[in-house]
Short mmCIF file of C-alpha atoms in Angstrom, two decimals:
data_model
loop_
_atom_site.label_atom_id
_atom_site.label_comp_id
_atom_site.label_asym_id
_atom_site.label_seq_id
_atom_site.Cartn_x
_atom_site.Cartn_y
_atom_site.Cartn_z
CA UNK A 23 -32.36 -13.45 -44.28
CA UNK A 24 -29.56 -11.88 -46.25
CA UNK A 25 -26.53 -10.71 -44.30
CA UNK A 26 -23.66 -8.43 -45.25
CA UNK A 27 -21.26 -11.37 -45.52
CA UNK A 28 -23.62 -13.46 -47.67
CA UNK A 29 -23.92 -10.54 -50.11
CA UNK A 30 -20.15 -10.10 -50.24
CA UNK A 31 -20.32 -6.74 -48.44
CA UNK A 32 -18.09 -5.49 -45.67
CA UNK A 33 -19.67 -4.22 -42.47
CA UNK A 34 -18.89 -0.68 -43.49
CA UNK A 35 -20.49 -1.12 -46.93
CA UNK A 36 -23.58 -2.63 -45.33
CA UNK A 37 -23.85 0.39 -43.04
CA UNK A 38 -23.55 2.82 -45.95
CA UNK A 39 -26.25 0.97 -47.93
CA UNK A 40 -28.51 0.96 -44.87
CA UNK A 41 -28.07 4.70 -44.36
CA UNK A 42 -28.71 5.39 -48.06
CA UNK A 43 -31.82 3.23 -48.05
CA UNK A 44 -33.15 5.09 -45.02
CA UNK A 45 -32.47 8.53 -46.52
CA UNK A 46 -34.19 7.79 -49.84
CA UNK A 47 -37.30 6.23 -48.28
CA UNK A 48 -37.58 8.99 -45.65
CA UNK A 49 -37.37 11.70 -48.31
CA UNK A 50 -40.06 10.09 -50.46
CA UNK A 51 -42.18 9.60 -47.35
CA UNK A 52 -42.11 13.29 -46.38
CA UNK A 53 -42.95 14.38 -49.93
CA UNK A 54 -45.81 11.88 -50.22
CA UNK A 55 -47.17 12.85 -46.79
CA UNK A 56 -47.28 16.51 -47.78
CA UNK A 57 -49.02 15.58 -51.01
CA UNK A 58 -51.64 13.54 -49.14
CA UNK A 59 -52.27 16.24 -46.53
CA UNK A 60 -52.70 18.88 -49.23
CA UNK A 61 -55.44 16.67 -50.66
CA UNK A 62 -57.25 16.16 -47.34
CA UNK A 63 -56.04 17.41 -43.94
CA UNK A 64 -56.69 14.17 -42.08
CA UNK A 65 -53.36 13.49 -40.34
CA UNK A 66 -54.45 10.78 -37.88
CA UNK A 67 -56.49 8.89 -40.48
CA UNK A 68 -53.53 9.07 -42.87
CA UNK A 69 -51.24 7.73 -40.15
CA UNK A 70 -53.70 4.94 -39.32
CA UNK A 71 -53.93 3.93 -43.00
CA UNK A 72 -50.13 3.85 -43.23
CA UNK A 73 -49.88 1.59 -40.20
CA UNK A 74 -52.60 -0.73 -41.54
CA UNK A 75 -50.82 -1.05 -44.90
CA UNK A 76 -47.49 -1.66 -43.15
CA UNK A 77 -49.02 -4.46 -41.05
CA UNK A 78 -50.59 -6.06 -44.15
CA UNK A 79 -47.26 -5.88 -46.02
CA UNK A 80 -45.43 -7.49 -43.11
CA UNK A 81 -48.05 -10.26 -43.04
CA UNK A 82 -47.60 -10.70 -46.79
CA UNK A 83 -43.82 -11.03 -46.53
CA UNK A 84 -44.35 -13.62 -43.80
CA UNK A 85 -46.83 -15.59 -45.94
CA UNK A 86 -44.44 -15.54 -48.91
CA UNK A 87 -41.56 -16.69 -46.74
CA UNK A 88 -39.49 -13.56 -47.41
CA UNK A 89 -39.37 -12.58 -43.75
CA UNK A 90 -40.27 -14.55 -40.65
CA UNK A 91 -42.60 -12.69 -38.32
CA UNK A 92 -42.67 -13.58 -34.61
CA UNK A 93 -45.65 -14.61 -32.53
CA UNK A 94 -46.97 -11.74 -30.43
CA UNK A 95 -46.14 -12.36 -26.77
CA UNK A 96 -47.63 -10.48 -23.83
CA UNK A 97 -44.35 -10.13 -21.92
CA UNK A 98 -42.56 -8.68 -24.95
CA UNK A 99 -45.48 -6.35 -25.67
CA UNK A 100 -45.34 -4.99 -22.12
CA UNK A 101 -41.60 -4.44 -22.42
CA UNK A 102 -42.18 -2.42 -25.61
CA UNK A 103 -44.77 -0.03 -24.14
CA UNK A 104 -42.25 2.87 -23.94
CA UNK A 105 -41.29 2.35 -27.59
CA UNK A 106 -44.90 2.18 -28.79
CA UNK A 107 -45.84 5.27 -26.80
CA UNK A 108 -42.99 7.39 -28.15
CA UNK A 109 -43.54 6.01 -31.67
CA UNK A 110 -47.26 6.87 -31.86
CA UNK A 111 -46.65 10.29 -30.31
CA UNK A 112 -43.71 10.94 -32.62
CA UNK A 113 -45.50 9.91 -35.80
CA UNK A 114 -48.52 11.93 -34.79
CA UNK A 115 -46.67 15.20 -34.13
CA UNK A 116 -44.52 14.69 -37.25
CA UNK A 117 -47.65 14.48 -39.40
CA UNK A 118 -49.35 17.37 -37.59
CA UNK A 119 -46.24 19.50 -38.03
CA UNK A 120 -46.31 18.84 -41.77
CA UNK A 121 -49.94 19.99 -41.89
CA UNK A 122 -49.03 23.47 -40.67
CA UNK A 123 -45.60 24.13 -42.26
CA UNK A 124 -43.97 23.98 -45.67
CA UNK A 125 -41.78 21.03 -46.61
CA UNK A 126 -38.65 23.21 -46.53
CA UNK A 127 -39.57 24.80 -43.16
CA UNK A 128 -40.13 21.31 -41.73
CA UNK A 129 -36.35 21.07 -41.30
CA UNK A 130 -36.31 24.21 -39.13
CA UNK A 131 -39.42 23.35 -37.12
CA UNK A 132 -37.77 20.07 -36.16
CA UNK A 133 -34.32 21.65 -35.84
CA UNK A 134 -33.81 21.01 -32.13
CA UNK A 135 -33.19 17.27 -32.52
CA UNK A 136 -29.46 17.59 -31.76
CA UNK A 137 -29.78 19.66 -28.55
CA UNK A 138 -32.46 17.34 -27.23
CA UNK A 139 -30.36 14.30 -28.20
CA UNK A 140 -27.46 15.62 -26.11
CA UNK A 141 -29.78 16.44 -23.20
CA UNK A 142 -31.43 13.02 -23.15
CA UNK A 143 -28.10 11.24 -23.63
CA UNK A 144 -27.01 12.88 -20.39
CA UNK A 145 -30.30 12.42 -18.51
CA UNK A 146 -31.10 8.86 -19.63
CA UNK A 147 -27.67 7.38 -20.38
CA UNK A 148 -25.45 9.48 -18.13
CA UNK A 149 -23.27 10.58 -21.06
CA UNK A 150 -21.72 14.04 -20.45
CA UNK A 151 -20.87 16.30 -23.39
CA UNK A 152 -17.76 18.33 -24.12
CA UNK A 153 -17.74 22.11 -24.51
CA UNK A 154 -17.37 21.68 -28.27
CA UNK A 155 -20.49 19.53 -28.42
CA UNK A 156 -22.38 22.08 -26.35
CA UNK A 157 -21.17 24.78 -28.73
CA UNK A 158 -22.58 22.77 -31.64
CA UNK A 159 -25.91 22.58 -29.84
CA UNK A 160 -25.85 26.37 -29.37
CA UNK A 161 -25.24 26.89 -33.10
CA UNK A 162 -28.19 24.60 -33.88
CA UNK A 163 -30.39 26.53 -31.47
CA UNK A 164 -29.36 29.80 -33.14
CA UNK A 165 -30.39 28.28 -36.48
CA UNK A 166 -33.76 27.28 -35.08
CA UNK A 167 -34.28 30.74 -33.55
CA UNK A 168 -33.20 32.52 -36.75
CA UNK A 169 -35.44 30.41 -38.96
CA UNK A 170 -38.50 30.78 -36.74
CA UNK A 171 -38.22 34.50 -35.94
CA UNK A 172 -37.48 35.51 -39.54
CA UNK A 173 -40.75 34.08 -40.84
CA UNK A 174 -43.56 36.60 -41.30
CA UNK A 175 -46.46 34.15 -41.20
CA UNK A 176 -44.95 31.40 -39.09
CA UNK A 177 -47.40 28.80 -37.79
CA UNK A 178 -47.25 28.65 -33.99
CA UNK A 179 -48.87 25.21 -34.04
CA UNK A 180 -46.40 24.00 -36.64
CA UNK A 181 -43.44 25.18 -34.53
CA UNK A 182 -44.94 23.63 -31.40
CA UNK A 183 -45.44 20.27 -33.08
CA UNK A 184 -41.93 20.57 -34.52
CA UNK A 185 -40.43 21.02 -31.04
CA UNK A 186 -42.37 18.04 -29.69
CA UNK A 187 -41.26 16.08 -32.76
CA UNK A 188 -37.63 16.95 -31.98
CA UNK A 189 -38.06 15.59 -28.47
CA UNK A 190 -39.68 12.35 -29.60
CA UNK A 191 -37.06 11.83 -32.34
CA UNK A 192 -34.24 12.27 -29.81
CA UNK A 193 -35.75 9.79 -27.37
CA UNK A 194 -36.81 7.35 -30.10
CA UNK A 195 -33.30 6.32 -31.14
CA UNK A 196 -32.34 5.69 -27.50
CA UNK A 197 -35.54 3.72 -26.79
CA UNK A 198 -35.05 1.56 -29.90
CA UNK A 199 -31.56 0.60 -28.75
CA UNK A 200 -32.95 -0.44 -25.37
CA UNK A 201 -36.01 -2.19 -26.87
CA UNK A 202 -33.92 -4.46 -29.11
CA UNK A 203 -33.00 -6.47 -26.02
CA UNK A 204 -36.65 -7.48 -25.57
CA UNK A 205 -36.72 -9.10 -29.03
CA UNK A 206 -33.27 -10.71 -28.89
CA UNK A 207 -31.73 -7.89 -30.99
CA UNK A 208 -33.91 -8.76 -34.00
CA UNK A 209 -34.69 -5.63 -36.04
CA UNK A 210 -37.41 -7.43 -38.02
CA UNK A 211 -39.17 -8.62 -34.87
CA UNK A 212 -39.05 -5.10 -33.47
CA UNK A 213 -40.50 -3.66 -36.71
CA UNK A 214 -43.36 -6.16 -36.56
CA UNK A 215 -44.17 -5.54 -32.90
CA UNK A 216 -43.86 -1.79 -33.41
CA UNK A 217 -46.32 -1.72 -36.33
CA UNK A 218 -48.88 -4.09 -34.83
CA UNK A 219 -48.97 -2.42 -31.42
CA UNK A 220 -48.78 1.12 -32.82
CA UNK A 221 -51.71 0.34 -35.14
CA UNK A 222 -53.78 -0.86 -32.18
CA UNK A 223 -52.79 2.16 -30.09
CA UNK A 224 -53.60 4.58 -32.93
CA UNK A 225 -57.09 3.18 -33.62
CA UNK A 226 -58.93 4.88 -30.72
CA UNK A 227 -57.05 8.13 -31.42
CA UNK A 228 -58.49 8.23 -34.95
CA UNK A 229 -62.04 8.08 -33.58
CA UNK A 230 -61.36 10.59 -30.79
CA UNK A 231 -59.82 13.05 -33.26
CA UNK A 232 -63.18 13.51 -34.99
CA UNK A 233 -61.70 12.74 -38.41
CA UNK A 234 -64.05 9.77 -38.99
CA UNK A 235 -67.06 12.07 -38.54
CA UNK A 236 -65.46 14.56 -40.93
CA UNK A 237 -65.00 11.84 -43.55
CA UNK A 238 -68.62 10.68 -43.21
CA UNK A 239 -69.84 14.27 -43.59
CA UNK A 240 -67.73 14.88 -46.70
CA UNK A 241 -68.85 11.58 -48.21
CA UNK A 242 -72.51 12.55 -47.81
CA UNK A 243 -71.94 15.96 -49.42
CA UNK A 244 -69.23 15.47 -52.05
CA UNK A 245 -69.21 11.70 -52.59
CA UNK A 246 -66.30 9.26 -52.75
CA UNK A 247 -64.66 11.12 -55.64
CA UNK A 248 -63.26 13.78 -53.33
CA UNK A 249 -61.24 11.10 -51.53
CA UNK A 250 -59.67 9.46 -54.58
CA UNK A 251 -56.49 11.53 -54.30
CA UNK A 252 -56.30 10.99 -50.55
CA UNK A 253 -56.81 7.23 -50.81
CA UNK A 254 -54.20 6.92 -53.54
CA UNK A 255 -51.79 9.06 -51.51
CA UNK A 256 -52.53 6.95 -48.41
CA UNK A 257 -51.69 3.79 -50.38
CA UNK A 258 -48.41 5.26 -51.64
CA UNK A 259 -47.40 6.67 -48.25
CA UNK A 260 -48.40 3.40 -46.59
CA UNK A 261 -46.01 1.50 -48.82
CA UNK A 262 -43.18 3.95 -48.30
CA UNK A 263 -44.07 4.16 -44.61
CA UNK A 264 -43.43 0.42 -44.43
CA UNK A 265 -40.06 0.91 -46.13
CA UNK A 266 -39.00 3.89 -44.00
CA UNK A 267 -40.03 2.06 -40.84
CA UNK A 268 -37.89 -0.91 -41.81
CA UNK A 269 -35.04 1.33 -42.96
CA UNK A 270 -35.09 3.38 -39.77
CA UNK A 271 -34.86 0.35 -37.51
CA UNK A 272 -32.13 -1.16 -39.68
CA UNK A 273 -30.12 2.05 -39.58
CA UNK A 274 -30.37 2.52 -35.81
CA UNK A 275 -29.51 -1.13 -35.16
CA UNK A 276 -26.56 -0.98 -37.59
CA UNK A 277 -25.19 2.41 -36.63
CA UNK A 278 -24.76 4.79 -33.72
CA UNK A 279 -27.26 7.56 -32.83
CA UNK A 280 -24.66 10.00 -34.20
CA UNK A 281 -24.87 8.46 -37.66
CA UNK A 282 -28.66 8.51 -37.47
CA UNK A 283 -28.51 12.23 -36.75
CA UNK A 284 -25.99 12.90 -39.55
CA UNK A 285 -28.10 11.18 -42.19
CA UNK A 286 -31.06 13.21 -40.96
CA UNK A 287 -29.10 16.41 -41.51
CA UNK A 288 -28.17 15.45 -45.07
CA UNK A 289 -31.77 14.48 -45.68
CA UNK A 290 -32.78 17.96 -44.50
CA UNK A 291 -30.83 19.61 -47.30
CA UNK A 292 -32.43 17.39 -49.95
CA UNK A 293 -35.82 17.91 -48.31
CA UNK A 294 -35.43 21.68 -48.67
CA UNK A 295 -34.68 21.27 -52.37
CA UNK A 296 -37.73 19.05 -52.82
CA UNK A 297 -39.90 21.63 -51.09
CA UNK A 298 -38.57 24.35 -53.37
CA UNK A 299 -38.88 22.51 -56.68
CA UNK A 300 -41.86 20.19 -56.04
CA UNK A 301 -44.09 22.29 -53.79
CA UNK A 302 -42.96 25.81 -54.80
CA UNK A 303 -41.93 26.70 -51.25
CA UNK A 304 -40.58 30.20 -50.70
CA UNK A 305 -37.00 30.04 -49.39
CA UNK A 306 -36.47 33.33 -47.56
CA UNK A 307 -33.05 34.57 -46.46
CA UNK A 308 -33.90 33.89 -42.83
CA UNK A 309 -35.12 30.38 -43.59
CA UNK A 310 -31.97 29.62 -45.57
CA UNK A 311 -29.77 31.04 -42.79
CA UNK A 312 -31.60 28.91 -40.24
CA UNK A 313 -31.11 25.73 -42.26
CA UNK A 314 -27.40 26.52 -42.81
CA UNK A 315 -26.85 27.11 -39.07
CA UNK A 316 -28.68 23.92 -38.12
CA UNK A 317 -26.68 21.85 -40.59
CA UNK A 318 -23.47 23.68 -39.59
CA UNK A 319 -24.11 22.83 -35.95
CA UNK A 320 -24.64 19.21 -36.95
CA UNK A 321 -21.34 19.21 -38.84
CA UNK A 322 -19.54 20.75 -35.83
CA UNK A 323 -21.07 18.07 -33.60
CA UNK A 324 -19.87 15.35 -35.95
CA UNK A 325 -16.35 16.77 -35.98
CA UNK A 326 -16.37 17.05 -32.17
CA UNK A 327 -17.43 13.41 -31.73
CA UNK A 328 -14.81 12.28 -34.25
CA UNK A 329 -12.16 14.23 -32.32
CA UNK A 330 -13.25 12.57 -29.09
CA UNK A 331 -12.90 9.14 -30.70
CA UNK A 332 -9.40 10.04 -31.90
CA UNK A 333 -8.42 11.06 -28.39
CA UNK A 334 -9.62 7.72 -27.10
CA UNK A 335 -7.78 5.86 -29.90
CA UNK A 336 -11.06 4.61 -31.32
CA UNK A 337 -11.75 4.20 -35.06
CA UNK A 338 -12.15 7.67 -36.51
CA UNK A 339 -14.61 6.87 -39.27
CA UNK A 340 -18.32 7.31 -38.93
CA UNK A 341 -20.53 5.36 -38.54
CA UNK A 342 -19.17 3.17 -35.73
CA UNK A 343 -20.98 -0.14 -35.36
CA UNK A 344 -21.42 -2.33 -32.33
CA UNK A 345 -19.20 -4.91 -34.01
CA UNK A 346 -16.36 -2.38 -34.03
CA UNK A 347 -16.78 -1.89 -30.30
CA UNK A 348 -16.80 -5.63 -29.66
CA UNK A 349 -13.63 -6.10 -31.73
CA UNK A 350 -11.90 -3.33 -29.80
CA UNK A 351 -12.84 -4.99 -26.52
CA UNK A 352 -11.45 -8.31 -27.74
CA UNK A 353 -8.22 -6.58 -28.72
CA UNK A 354 -7.92 -5.03 -25.27
CA UNK A 355 -8.38 -8.45 -23.64
CA UNK A 356 -5.63 -9.95 -25.79
CA UNK A 357 -3.25 -7.13 -24.97
CA UNK A 358 -3.98 -7.54 -21.29
CA UNK A 359 -3.24 -11.27 -21.49
CA UNK A 360 0.06 -10.61 -23.27
CA UNK A 361 0.99 -8.07 -20.62
CA UNK A 362 0.29 -10.53 -17.85
CA UNK A 363 2.36 -13.21 -19.59
#
């Protein structure tokens, strides 16, 4: 597999390319999902098709020798149950949220990612937050509240699924970090396990959702022609779903959760523009104010974390990789040895 050094890239350049790759694929994925769901509102079937295509593409890359896929082991699969559970739930509510809200409002409906990230960082990792960070969370919450309450015909279901999506997104980055240990810190192995096991877990949900019966009924009445657009959209989203899955794992393994959140905020701005120009979304004053507050809170959070790193004499640039941390630890050991000498 190619590495940053083999491509003549510095660690920082590799991180920036990873983040850019994730942002582009995620943006295309959201737009394609909305397109598919406008054709046929079959969120769980769409998700199942995406997972199937992702698994087939991973198998293809393994057959061609591009990537080496691991053998599925029971002990590793059991260790990844928390990841698979949060992944299937997260993907499901993300898709359901997109069914009920516009592409531009999707950013507001899922606007509580930062507050929940701070909460779970404290509850699961024992990481306390400064007053400045808490202030940033309050600004984000104000943006969410402003965006939701200013809408005349806001979808309660869409907002509900957006809140659940915010929770799953916050936990997902933490769970991925912990799950990497089970696969010897191999992002590719984790992508493969995640897709295979998520596909298996999603299969019974598709049947229980009643969407298969809906498809059979529509086929008997309207014929296969009515599903041409959906099938083509499912193929496109499946391909980009494979890319965004790979990109997301690469980004989280290469960067900190902070960087993951920052790229998501930037993606939100571009997503709003796509919704406006591609899907003719109506950008109300309240919706725009909500988006600005959410992104402003994210910027304040970034500045607060950078300030904390400066106070601790850590590198001030973002993202900060695990390699940077390891190098700092080595430097501390050397200084300690010199002091003892």
